[in-house]
C-alpha positions as YAML, in Angstrom:
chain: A
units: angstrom
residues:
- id: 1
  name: UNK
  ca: [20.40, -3.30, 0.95]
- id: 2
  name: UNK
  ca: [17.81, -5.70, 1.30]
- id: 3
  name: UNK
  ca: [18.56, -6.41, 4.94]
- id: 4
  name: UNK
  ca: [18.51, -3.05, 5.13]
- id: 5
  name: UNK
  ca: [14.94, -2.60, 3.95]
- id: 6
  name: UNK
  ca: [13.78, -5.36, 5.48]
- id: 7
  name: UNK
  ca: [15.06, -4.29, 9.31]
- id: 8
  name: UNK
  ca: [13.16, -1.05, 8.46]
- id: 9
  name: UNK
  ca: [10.19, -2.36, 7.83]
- id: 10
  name: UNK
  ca: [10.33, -5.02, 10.81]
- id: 11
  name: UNK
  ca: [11.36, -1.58, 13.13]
- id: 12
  name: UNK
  ca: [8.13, 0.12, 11.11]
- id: 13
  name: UNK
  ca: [5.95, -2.82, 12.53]
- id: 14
  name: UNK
  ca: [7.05, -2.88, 15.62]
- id: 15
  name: UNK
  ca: [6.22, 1.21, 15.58]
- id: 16
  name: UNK
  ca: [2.85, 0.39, 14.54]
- id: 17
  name: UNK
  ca: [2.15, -1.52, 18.01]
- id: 18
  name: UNK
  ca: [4.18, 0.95, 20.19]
- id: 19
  name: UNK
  ca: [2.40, 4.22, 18.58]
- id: 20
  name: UNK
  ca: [-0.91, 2.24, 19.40]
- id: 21
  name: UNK
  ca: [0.18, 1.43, 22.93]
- id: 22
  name: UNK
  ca: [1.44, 4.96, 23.79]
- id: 23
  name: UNK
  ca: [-1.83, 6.17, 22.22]
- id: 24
  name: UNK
  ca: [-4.07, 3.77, 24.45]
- id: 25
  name: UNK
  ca: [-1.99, 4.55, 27.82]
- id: 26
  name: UNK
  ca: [-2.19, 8.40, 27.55]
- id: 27
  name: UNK
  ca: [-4.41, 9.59, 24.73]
- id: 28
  name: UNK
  ca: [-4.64, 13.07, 25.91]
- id: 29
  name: UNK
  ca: [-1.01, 13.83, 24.51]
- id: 30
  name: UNK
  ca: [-2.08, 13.21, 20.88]
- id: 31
  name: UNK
  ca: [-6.17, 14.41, 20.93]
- id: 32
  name: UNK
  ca: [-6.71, 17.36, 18.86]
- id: 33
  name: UNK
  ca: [-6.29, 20.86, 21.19]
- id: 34
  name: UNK
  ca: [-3.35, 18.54, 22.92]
- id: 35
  name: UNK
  ca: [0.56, 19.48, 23.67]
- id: 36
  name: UNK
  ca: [1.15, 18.05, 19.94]
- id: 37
  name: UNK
  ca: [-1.57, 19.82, 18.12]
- id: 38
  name: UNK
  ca: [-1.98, 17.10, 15.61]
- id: 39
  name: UNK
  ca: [-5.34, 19.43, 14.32]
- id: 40
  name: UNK
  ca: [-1.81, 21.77, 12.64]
- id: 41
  name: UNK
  ca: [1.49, 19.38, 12.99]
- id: 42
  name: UNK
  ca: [-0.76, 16.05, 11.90]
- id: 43
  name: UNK
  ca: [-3.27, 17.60, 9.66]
- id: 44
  name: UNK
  ca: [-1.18, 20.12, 7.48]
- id: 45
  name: UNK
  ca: [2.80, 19.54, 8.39]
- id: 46
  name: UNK
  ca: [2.66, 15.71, 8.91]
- id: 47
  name: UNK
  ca: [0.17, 15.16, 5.42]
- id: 48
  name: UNK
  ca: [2.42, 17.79, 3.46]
- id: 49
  name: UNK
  ca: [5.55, 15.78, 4.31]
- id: 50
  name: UNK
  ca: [4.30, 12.49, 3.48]
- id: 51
  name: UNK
  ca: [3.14, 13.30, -0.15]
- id: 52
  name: UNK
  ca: [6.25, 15.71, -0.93]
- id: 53
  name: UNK
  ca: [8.56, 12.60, 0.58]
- id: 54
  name: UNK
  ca: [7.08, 10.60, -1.36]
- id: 55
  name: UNK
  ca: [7.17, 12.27, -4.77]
- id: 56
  name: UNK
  ca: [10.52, 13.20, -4.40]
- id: 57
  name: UNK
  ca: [11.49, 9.49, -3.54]
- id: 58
  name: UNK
  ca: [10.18, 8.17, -7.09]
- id: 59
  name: UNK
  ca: [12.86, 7.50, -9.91]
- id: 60
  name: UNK
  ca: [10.61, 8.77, -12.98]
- id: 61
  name: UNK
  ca: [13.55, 8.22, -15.55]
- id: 62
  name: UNK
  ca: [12.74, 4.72, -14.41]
- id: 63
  name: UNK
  ca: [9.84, 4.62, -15.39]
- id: 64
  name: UNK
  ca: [9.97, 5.60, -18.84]
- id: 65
  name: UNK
  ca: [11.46, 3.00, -19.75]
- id: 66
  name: UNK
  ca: [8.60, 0.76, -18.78]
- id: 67
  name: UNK
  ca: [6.12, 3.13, -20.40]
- id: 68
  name: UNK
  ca: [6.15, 0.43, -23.56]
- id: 69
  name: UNK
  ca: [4.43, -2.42, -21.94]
- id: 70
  name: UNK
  ca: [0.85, -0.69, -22.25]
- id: 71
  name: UNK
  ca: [-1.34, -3.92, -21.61]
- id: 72
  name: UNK
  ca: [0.78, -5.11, -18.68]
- id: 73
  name: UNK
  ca: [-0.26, -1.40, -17.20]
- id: 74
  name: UNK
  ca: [-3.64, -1.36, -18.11]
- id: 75
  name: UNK
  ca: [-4.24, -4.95, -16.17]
- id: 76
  name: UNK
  ca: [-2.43, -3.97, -12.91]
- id: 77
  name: UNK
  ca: [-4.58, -0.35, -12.95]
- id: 78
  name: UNK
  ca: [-7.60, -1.89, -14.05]
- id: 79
  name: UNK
  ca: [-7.83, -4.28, -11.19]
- id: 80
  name: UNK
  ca: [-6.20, -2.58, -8.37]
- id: 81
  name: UNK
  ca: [-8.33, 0.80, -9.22]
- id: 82
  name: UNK
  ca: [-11.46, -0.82, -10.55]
- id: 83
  name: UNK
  ca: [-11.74, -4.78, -10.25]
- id: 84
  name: UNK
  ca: [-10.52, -4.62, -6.53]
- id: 85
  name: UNK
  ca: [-12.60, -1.78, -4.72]
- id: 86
  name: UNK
  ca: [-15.80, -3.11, -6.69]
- id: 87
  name: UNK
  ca: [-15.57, -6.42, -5.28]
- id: 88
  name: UNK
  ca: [-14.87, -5.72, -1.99]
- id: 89
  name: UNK
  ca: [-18.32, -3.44, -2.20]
- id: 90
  name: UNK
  ca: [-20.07, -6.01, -3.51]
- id: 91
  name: UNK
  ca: [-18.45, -8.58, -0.66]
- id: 92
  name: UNK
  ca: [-19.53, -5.93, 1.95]
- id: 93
  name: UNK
  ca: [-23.19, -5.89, 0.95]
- id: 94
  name: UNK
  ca: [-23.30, -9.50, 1.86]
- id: 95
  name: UNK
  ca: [-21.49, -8.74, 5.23]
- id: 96
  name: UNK
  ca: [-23.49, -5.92, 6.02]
- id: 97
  name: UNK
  ca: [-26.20, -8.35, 7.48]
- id: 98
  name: UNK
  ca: [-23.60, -9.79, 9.68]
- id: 99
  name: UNK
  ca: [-22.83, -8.18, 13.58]
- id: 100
  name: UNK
  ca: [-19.12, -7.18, 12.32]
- id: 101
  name: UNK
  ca: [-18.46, -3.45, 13.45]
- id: 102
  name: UNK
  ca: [-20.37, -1.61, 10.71]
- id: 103
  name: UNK
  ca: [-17.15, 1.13, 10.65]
- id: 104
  name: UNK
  ca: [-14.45, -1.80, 10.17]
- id: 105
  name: UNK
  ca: [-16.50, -2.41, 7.25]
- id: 106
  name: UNK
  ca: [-16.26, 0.76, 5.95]
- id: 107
  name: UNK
  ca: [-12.50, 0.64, 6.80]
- id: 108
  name: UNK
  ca: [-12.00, -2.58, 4.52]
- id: 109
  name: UNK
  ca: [-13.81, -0.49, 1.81]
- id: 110
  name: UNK
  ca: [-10.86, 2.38, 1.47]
- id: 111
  name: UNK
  ca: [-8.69, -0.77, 1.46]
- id: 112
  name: UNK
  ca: [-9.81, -1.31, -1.47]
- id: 113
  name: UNK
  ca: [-10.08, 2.11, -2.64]
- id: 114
  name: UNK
  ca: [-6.36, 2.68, -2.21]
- id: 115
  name: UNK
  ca: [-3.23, 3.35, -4.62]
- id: 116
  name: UNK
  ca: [-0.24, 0.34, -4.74]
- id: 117
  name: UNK
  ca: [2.42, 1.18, -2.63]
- id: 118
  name: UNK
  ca: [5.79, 2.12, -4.39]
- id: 119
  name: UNK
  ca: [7.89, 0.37, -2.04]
- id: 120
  name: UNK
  ca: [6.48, -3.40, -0.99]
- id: 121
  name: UNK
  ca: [5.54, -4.64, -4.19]
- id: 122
  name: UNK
  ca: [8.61, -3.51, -5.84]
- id: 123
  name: UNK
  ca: [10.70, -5.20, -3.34]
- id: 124
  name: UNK
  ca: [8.96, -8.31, -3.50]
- id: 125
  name: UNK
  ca: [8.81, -8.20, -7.19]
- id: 126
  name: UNK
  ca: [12.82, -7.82, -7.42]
- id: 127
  name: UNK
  ca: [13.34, -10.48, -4.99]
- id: 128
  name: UNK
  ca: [11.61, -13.24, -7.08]
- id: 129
  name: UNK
  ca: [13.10, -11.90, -10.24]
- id: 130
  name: UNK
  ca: [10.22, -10.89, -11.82]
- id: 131
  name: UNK
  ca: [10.00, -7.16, -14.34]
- id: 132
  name: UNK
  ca: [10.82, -5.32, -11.27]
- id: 133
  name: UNK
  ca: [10.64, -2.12, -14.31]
- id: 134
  name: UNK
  ca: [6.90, -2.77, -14.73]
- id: 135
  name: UNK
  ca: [6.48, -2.76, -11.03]
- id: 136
  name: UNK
  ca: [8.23, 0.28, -10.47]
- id: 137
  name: UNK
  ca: [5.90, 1.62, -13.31]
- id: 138
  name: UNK
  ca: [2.72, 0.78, -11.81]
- id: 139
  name: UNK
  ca: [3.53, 1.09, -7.96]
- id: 140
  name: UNK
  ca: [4.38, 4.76, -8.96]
- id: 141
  name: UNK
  ca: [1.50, 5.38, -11.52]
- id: 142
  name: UNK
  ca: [-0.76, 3.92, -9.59]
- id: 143
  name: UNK
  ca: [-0.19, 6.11, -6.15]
- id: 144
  name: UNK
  ca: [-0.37, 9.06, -8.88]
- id: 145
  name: UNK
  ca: [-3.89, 8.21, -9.81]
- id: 146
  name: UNK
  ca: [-4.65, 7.63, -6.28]
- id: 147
  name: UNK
  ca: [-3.86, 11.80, -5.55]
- id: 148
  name: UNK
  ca: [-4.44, 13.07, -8.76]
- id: 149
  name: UNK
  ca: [-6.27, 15.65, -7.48]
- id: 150
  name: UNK
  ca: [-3.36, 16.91, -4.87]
- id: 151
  name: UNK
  ca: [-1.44, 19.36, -7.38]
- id: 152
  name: UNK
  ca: [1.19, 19.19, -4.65]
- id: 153
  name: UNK
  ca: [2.21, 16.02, -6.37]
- id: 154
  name: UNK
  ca: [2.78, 17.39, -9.42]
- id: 155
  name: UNK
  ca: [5.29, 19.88, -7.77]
- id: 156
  name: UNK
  ca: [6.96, 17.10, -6.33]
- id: 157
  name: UNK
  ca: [8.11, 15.59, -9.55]
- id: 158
  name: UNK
  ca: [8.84, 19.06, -11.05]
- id: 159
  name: UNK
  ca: [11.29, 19.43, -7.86]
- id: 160
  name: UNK
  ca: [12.59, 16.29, -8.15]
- id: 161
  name: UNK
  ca: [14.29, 17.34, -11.67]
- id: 162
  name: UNK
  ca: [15.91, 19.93, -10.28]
- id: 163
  name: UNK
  ca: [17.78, 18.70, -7.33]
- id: 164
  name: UNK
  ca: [18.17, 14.84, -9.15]
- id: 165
  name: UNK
  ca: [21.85, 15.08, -8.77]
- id: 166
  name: UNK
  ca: [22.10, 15.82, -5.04]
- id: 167
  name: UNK
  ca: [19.40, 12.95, -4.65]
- id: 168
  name: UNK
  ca: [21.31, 10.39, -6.13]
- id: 169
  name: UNK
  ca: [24.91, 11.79, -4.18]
- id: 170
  name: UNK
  ca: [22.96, 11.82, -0.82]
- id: 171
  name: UNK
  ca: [20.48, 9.44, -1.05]
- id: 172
  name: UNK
  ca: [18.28, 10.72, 1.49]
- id: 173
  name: UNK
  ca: [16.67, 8.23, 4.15]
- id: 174
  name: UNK
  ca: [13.44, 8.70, 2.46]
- id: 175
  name: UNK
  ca: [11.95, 5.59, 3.44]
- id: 176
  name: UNK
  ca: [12.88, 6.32, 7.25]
- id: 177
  name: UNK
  ca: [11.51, 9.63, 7.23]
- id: 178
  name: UNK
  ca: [8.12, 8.62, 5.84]
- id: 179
  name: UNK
  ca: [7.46, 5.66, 8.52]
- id: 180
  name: UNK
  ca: [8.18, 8.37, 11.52]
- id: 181
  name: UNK
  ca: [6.00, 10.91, 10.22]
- id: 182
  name: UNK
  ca: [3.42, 7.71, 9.34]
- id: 183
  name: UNK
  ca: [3.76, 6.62, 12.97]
- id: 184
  name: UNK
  ca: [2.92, 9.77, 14.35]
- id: 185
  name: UNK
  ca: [-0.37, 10.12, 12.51]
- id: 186
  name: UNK
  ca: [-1.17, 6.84, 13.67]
- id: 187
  name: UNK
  ca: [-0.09, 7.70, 17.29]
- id: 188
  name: UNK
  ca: [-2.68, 10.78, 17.25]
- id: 189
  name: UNK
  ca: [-4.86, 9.25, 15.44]
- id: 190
  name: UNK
  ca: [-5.35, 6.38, 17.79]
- id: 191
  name: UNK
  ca: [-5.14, 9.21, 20.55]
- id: 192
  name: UNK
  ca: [-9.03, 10.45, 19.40]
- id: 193
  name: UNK
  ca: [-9.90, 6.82, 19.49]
- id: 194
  name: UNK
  ca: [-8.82, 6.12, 23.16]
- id: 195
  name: UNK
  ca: [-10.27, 9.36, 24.27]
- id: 196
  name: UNK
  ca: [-14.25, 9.15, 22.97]
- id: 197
  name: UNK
  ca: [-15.51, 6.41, 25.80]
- id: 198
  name: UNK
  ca: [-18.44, 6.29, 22.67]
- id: 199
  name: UNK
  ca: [-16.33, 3.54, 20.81]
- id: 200
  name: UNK
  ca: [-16.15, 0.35, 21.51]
- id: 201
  name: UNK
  ca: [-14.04, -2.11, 19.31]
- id: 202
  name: UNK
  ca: [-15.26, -5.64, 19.91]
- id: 203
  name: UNK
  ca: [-12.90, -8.24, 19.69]
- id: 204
  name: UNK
  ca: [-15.04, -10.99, 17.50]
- id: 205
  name: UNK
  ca: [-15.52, -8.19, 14.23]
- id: 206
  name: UNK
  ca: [-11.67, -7.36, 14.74]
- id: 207
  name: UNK
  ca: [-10.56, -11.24, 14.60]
- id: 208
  name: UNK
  ca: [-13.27, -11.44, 11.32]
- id: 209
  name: UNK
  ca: [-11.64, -8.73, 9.66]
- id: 210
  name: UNK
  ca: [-8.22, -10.25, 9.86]
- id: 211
  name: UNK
  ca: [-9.79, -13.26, 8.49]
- id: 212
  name: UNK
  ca: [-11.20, -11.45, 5.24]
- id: 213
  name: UNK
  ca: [-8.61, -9.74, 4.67]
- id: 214
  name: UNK
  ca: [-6.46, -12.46, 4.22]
- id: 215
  name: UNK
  ca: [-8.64, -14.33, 2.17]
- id: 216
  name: UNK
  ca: [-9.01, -10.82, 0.07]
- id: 217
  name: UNK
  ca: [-5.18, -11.13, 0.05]
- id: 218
  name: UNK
  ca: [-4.84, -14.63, -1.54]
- id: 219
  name: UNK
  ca: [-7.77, -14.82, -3.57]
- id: 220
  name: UNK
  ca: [-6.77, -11.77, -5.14]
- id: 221
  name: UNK
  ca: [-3.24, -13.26, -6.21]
- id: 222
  name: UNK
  ca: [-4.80, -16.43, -6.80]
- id: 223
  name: UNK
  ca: [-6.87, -14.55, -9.56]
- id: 224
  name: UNK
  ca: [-3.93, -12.67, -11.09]
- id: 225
  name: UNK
  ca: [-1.77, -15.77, -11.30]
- id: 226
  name: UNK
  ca: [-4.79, -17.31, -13.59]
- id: 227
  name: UNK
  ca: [-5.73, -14.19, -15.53]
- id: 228
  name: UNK
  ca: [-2.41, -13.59, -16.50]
- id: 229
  name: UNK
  ca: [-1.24, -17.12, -17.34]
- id: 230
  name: UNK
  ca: [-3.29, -17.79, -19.44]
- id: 231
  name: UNK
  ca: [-2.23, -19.03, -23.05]
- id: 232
  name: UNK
  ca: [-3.25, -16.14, -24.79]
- id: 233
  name: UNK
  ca: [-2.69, -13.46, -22.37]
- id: 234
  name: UNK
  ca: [0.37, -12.04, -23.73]
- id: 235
  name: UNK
  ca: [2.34, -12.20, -20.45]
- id: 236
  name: UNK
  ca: [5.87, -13.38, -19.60]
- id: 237
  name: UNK
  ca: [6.54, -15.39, -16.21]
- id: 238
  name: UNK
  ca: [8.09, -12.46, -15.31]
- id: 239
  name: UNK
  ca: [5.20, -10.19, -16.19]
- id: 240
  name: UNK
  ca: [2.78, -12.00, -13.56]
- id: 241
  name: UNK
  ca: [4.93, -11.69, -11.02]
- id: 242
  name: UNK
  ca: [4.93, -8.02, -11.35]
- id: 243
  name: UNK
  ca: [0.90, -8.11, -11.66]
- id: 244
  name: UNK
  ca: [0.71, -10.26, -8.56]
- id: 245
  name: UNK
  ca: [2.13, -7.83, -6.66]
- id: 246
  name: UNK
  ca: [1.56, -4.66, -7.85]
- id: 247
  name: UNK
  ca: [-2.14, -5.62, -8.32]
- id: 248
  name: UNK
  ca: [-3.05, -7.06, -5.08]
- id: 249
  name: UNK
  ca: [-0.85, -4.44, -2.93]
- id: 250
  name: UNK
  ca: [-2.33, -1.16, -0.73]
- id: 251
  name: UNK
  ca: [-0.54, 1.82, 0.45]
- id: 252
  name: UNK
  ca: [-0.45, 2.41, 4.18]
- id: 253
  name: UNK
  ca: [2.19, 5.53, 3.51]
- id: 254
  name: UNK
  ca: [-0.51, 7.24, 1.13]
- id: 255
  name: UNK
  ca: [-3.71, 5.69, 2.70]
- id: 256
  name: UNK
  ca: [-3.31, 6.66, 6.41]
- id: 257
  name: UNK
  ca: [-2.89, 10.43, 5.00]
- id: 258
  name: UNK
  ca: [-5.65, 10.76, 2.83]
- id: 259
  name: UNK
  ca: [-8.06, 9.07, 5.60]
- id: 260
  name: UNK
  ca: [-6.98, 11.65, 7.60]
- id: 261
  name: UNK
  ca: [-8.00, 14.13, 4.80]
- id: 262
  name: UNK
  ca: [-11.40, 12.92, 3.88]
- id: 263
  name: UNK
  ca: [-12.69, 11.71, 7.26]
- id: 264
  name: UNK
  ca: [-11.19, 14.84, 9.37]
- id: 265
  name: UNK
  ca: [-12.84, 15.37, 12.43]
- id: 266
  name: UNK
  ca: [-14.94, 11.82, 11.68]
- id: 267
  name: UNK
  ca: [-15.04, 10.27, 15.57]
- id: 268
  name: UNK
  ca: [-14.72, 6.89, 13.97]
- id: 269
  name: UNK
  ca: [-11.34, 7.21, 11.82]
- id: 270
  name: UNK
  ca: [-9.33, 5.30, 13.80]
- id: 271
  name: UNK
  ca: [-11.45, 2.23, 13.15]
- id: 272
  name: UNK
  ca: [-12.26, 2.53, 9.62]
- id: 273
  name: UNK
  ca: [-7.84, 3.18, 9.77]
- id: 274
  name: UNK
  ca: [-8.11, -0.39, 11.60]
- id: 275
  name: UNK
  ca: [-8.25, -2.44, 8.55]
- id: 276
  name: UNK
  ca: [-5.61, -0.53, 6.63]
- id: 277
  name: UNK
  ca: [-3.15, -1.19, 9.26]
- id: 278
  name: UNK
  ca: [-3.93, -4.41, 8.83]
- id: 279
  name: UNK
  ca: [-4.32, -5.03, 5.60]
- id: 280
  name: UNK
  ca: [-0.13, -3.19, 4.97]
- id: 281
  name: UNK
  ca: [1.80, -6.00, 7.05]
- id: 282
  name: UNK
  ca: [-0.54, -9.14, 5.91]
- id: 283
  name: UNK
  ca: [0.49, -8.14, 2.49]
- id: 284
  name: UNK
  ca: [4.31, -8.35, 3.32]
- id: 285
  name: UNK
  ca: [4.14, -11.09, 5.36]
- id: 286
  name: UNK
  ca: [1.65, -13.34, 2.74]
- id: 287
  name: UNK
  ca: [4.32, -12.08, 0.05]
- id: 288
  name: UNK
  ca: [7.39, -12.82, 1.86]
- id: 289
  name: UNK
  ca: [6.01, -15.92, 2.47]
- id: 290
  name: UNK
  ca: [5.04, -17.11, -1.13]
- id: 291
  name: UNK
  ca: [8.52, -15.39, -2.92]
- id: 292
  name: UNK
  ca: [9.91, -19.03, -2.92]
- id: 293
  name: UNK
  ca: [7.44, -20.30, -4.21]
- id: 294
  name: UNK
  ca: [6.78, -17.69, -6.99]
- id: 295
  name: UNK
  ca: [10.03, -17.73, -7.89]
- id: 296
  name: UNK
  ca: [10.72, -21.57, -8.35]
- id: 297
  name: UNK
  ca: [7.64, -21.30, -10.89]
- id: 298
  name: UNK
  ca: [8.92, -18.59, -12.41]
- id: 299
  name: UNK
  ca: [11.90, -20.06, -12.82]
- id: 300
  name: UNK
  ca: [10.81, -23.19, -14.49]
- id: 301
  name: UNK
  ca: [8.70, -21.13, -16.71]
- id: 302
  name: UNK
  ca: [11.23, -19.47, -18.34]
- id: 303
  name: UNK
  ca: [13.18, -22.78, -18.86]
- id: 304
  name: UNK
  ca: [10.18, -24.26, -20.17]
- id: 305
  name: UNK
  ca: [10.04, -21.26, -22.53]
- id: 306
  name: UNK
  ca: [14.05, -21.51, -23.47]
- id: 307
  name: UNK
  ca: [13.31, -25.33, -24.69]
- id: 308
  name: UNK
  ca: [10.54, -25.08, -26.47]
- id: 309
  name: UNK
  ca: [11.57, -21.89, -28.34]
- id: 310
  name: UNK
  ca: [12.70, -23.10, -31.88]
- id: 311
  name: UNK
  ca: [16.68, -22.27, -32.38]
- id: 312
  name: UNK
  ca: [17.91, -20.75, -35.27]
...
């Protein structure tokens, strides 16, 4: 299953670059008014799909059993929802002096505006060992906050009870069905972009932006993994790991679509889209990465923990 996942997500990235590509060769396919329509099939289908997908995709009884571990969840929401986008506002004040392409900026701002992603952290959580429960808690909570104001959400979960049994026979290809639709919004997306000669992306604010949001990326875990081990914090080993993840981590599937709500029409989405698609595989790729790591820590934690405990 993990394979599984992970070959999906490698096939998603690869999407990514081939949407772009097809977008930049002949944009006139995907512009609004074009054979595809995306101002109907993007827009309203494409959106609709994503969020209903989505909702439908989320194991709430799941969740209730995580509903205990209130200070774990306040943390993670606190400082995804709160602590993240009002540092990265405060970063960009100090980078608005700079020559980086004032709408990347922007762009890096809804980064850190956006939900968790149910999926990623989750994943990454499980594969250290970590309380993959609180994850799936605050991945899911989280992206709920993010829409709250979409009541098509809460029709998703009312739906979801009713057809739970021929979810869990079938087992739908959720995931697969959410990274084509995802890929086409890009695709048109990037179709606008390639067709307004008035934008220009230069190269030196694009290489900059990767840059941040890396550093974003790790100094954000870095300041997890210290707020939550400290001595009187109240955490387990593998409560941190969950608030690593699920604190530091931004949904592309739930981003892309509400950019494409709130800056319809706006000539410059695709850019201030630029550092979301960035910002989604940097976040897999730093946690892949660190998973060994995290988990050998964890590990010897919880050993620590096991001797030190006083036997009875």
């Amino acid at each position: 299953m993990r394979l599984l996942e992970r070959a999906r997500k490698e096939w998603f990235m690869v999407g990514i670059v081939v949407a772009i590509g097809a977008a930049k060769l002949e944009p006139s396919v995907g512009v609004n008014g074009g054979p595809l329509k995306p101002e109907i099939t993007v827009s309203y289908i494409a959106v609709a799909t994503i969020f209903f997908n989505s909702g439908l995709s989320l194991k709430t009884e799941e969740l209730t059993s995580a509903l205990v571990h209130l200070k774990l969840h306040l943390f993670i929401q606190t400082f995804t929802l709160a602590f993240f986008p009002a540092t990265i506002w405060l970063f960009l004040q100090l980078l608005s002096v700079t020559s980086i392409n004032e709408w990347l900026l922007k762009g890096l701002q809804t980064v850190g505006c956006m939900p968790p992603p149910v999926s990623s952290a989750v994943i990454l959580t499980k594969a250290v060992g970590g309380n993959e429960a609180a994850a799936i808690f605050n991945s899911a909570f989280g992206s709920f906050l993010g829409i709250v104001v979409t009541p098509l959400l809460l029709l998703l979960f009312i739906v979801r009870r009713f057809i739970k049994d021929w979810l869990e026979r079938k087992k739908p290809p959720f995931g697969a069905v959410s990274s084509s639709v995802l890929l086409m919004i890009i695709y048109t997306t990037f179709c606008d972009t390639f067709s307004n000669p008035h934008i220009d992306l230069d190269k030196f604010s694009l290489v900059l932006i990767l840059f941040i949001i890396v550093s974003v990326q790790l100094s954000f875990m870095l300041l997890t993994f210290v707020f939550s081990t400290r001595n009187n914090s109240g955490f387990t080993p593998a409560d941190t790991v969950a608030i690593i993840f699920c604190s530091t981590h931004k949904s592309l599937t739930l981003g892309i679509p509400m950019l494409k709500i709130v800056f319809a029409g706006h000539e410059h989405l695709s850019l201030i889209s630029v550092p979301l698609l960035i910002y989604h595989p940097a976040q897999i790729l730093l946690g892949s990465v660190l998973v060994p790591t995290i988990k050998s820590w964890m590990v010897s934690r919880q050993k620590g923990v096991k001797l030190t405990s006083p036997t009875v």
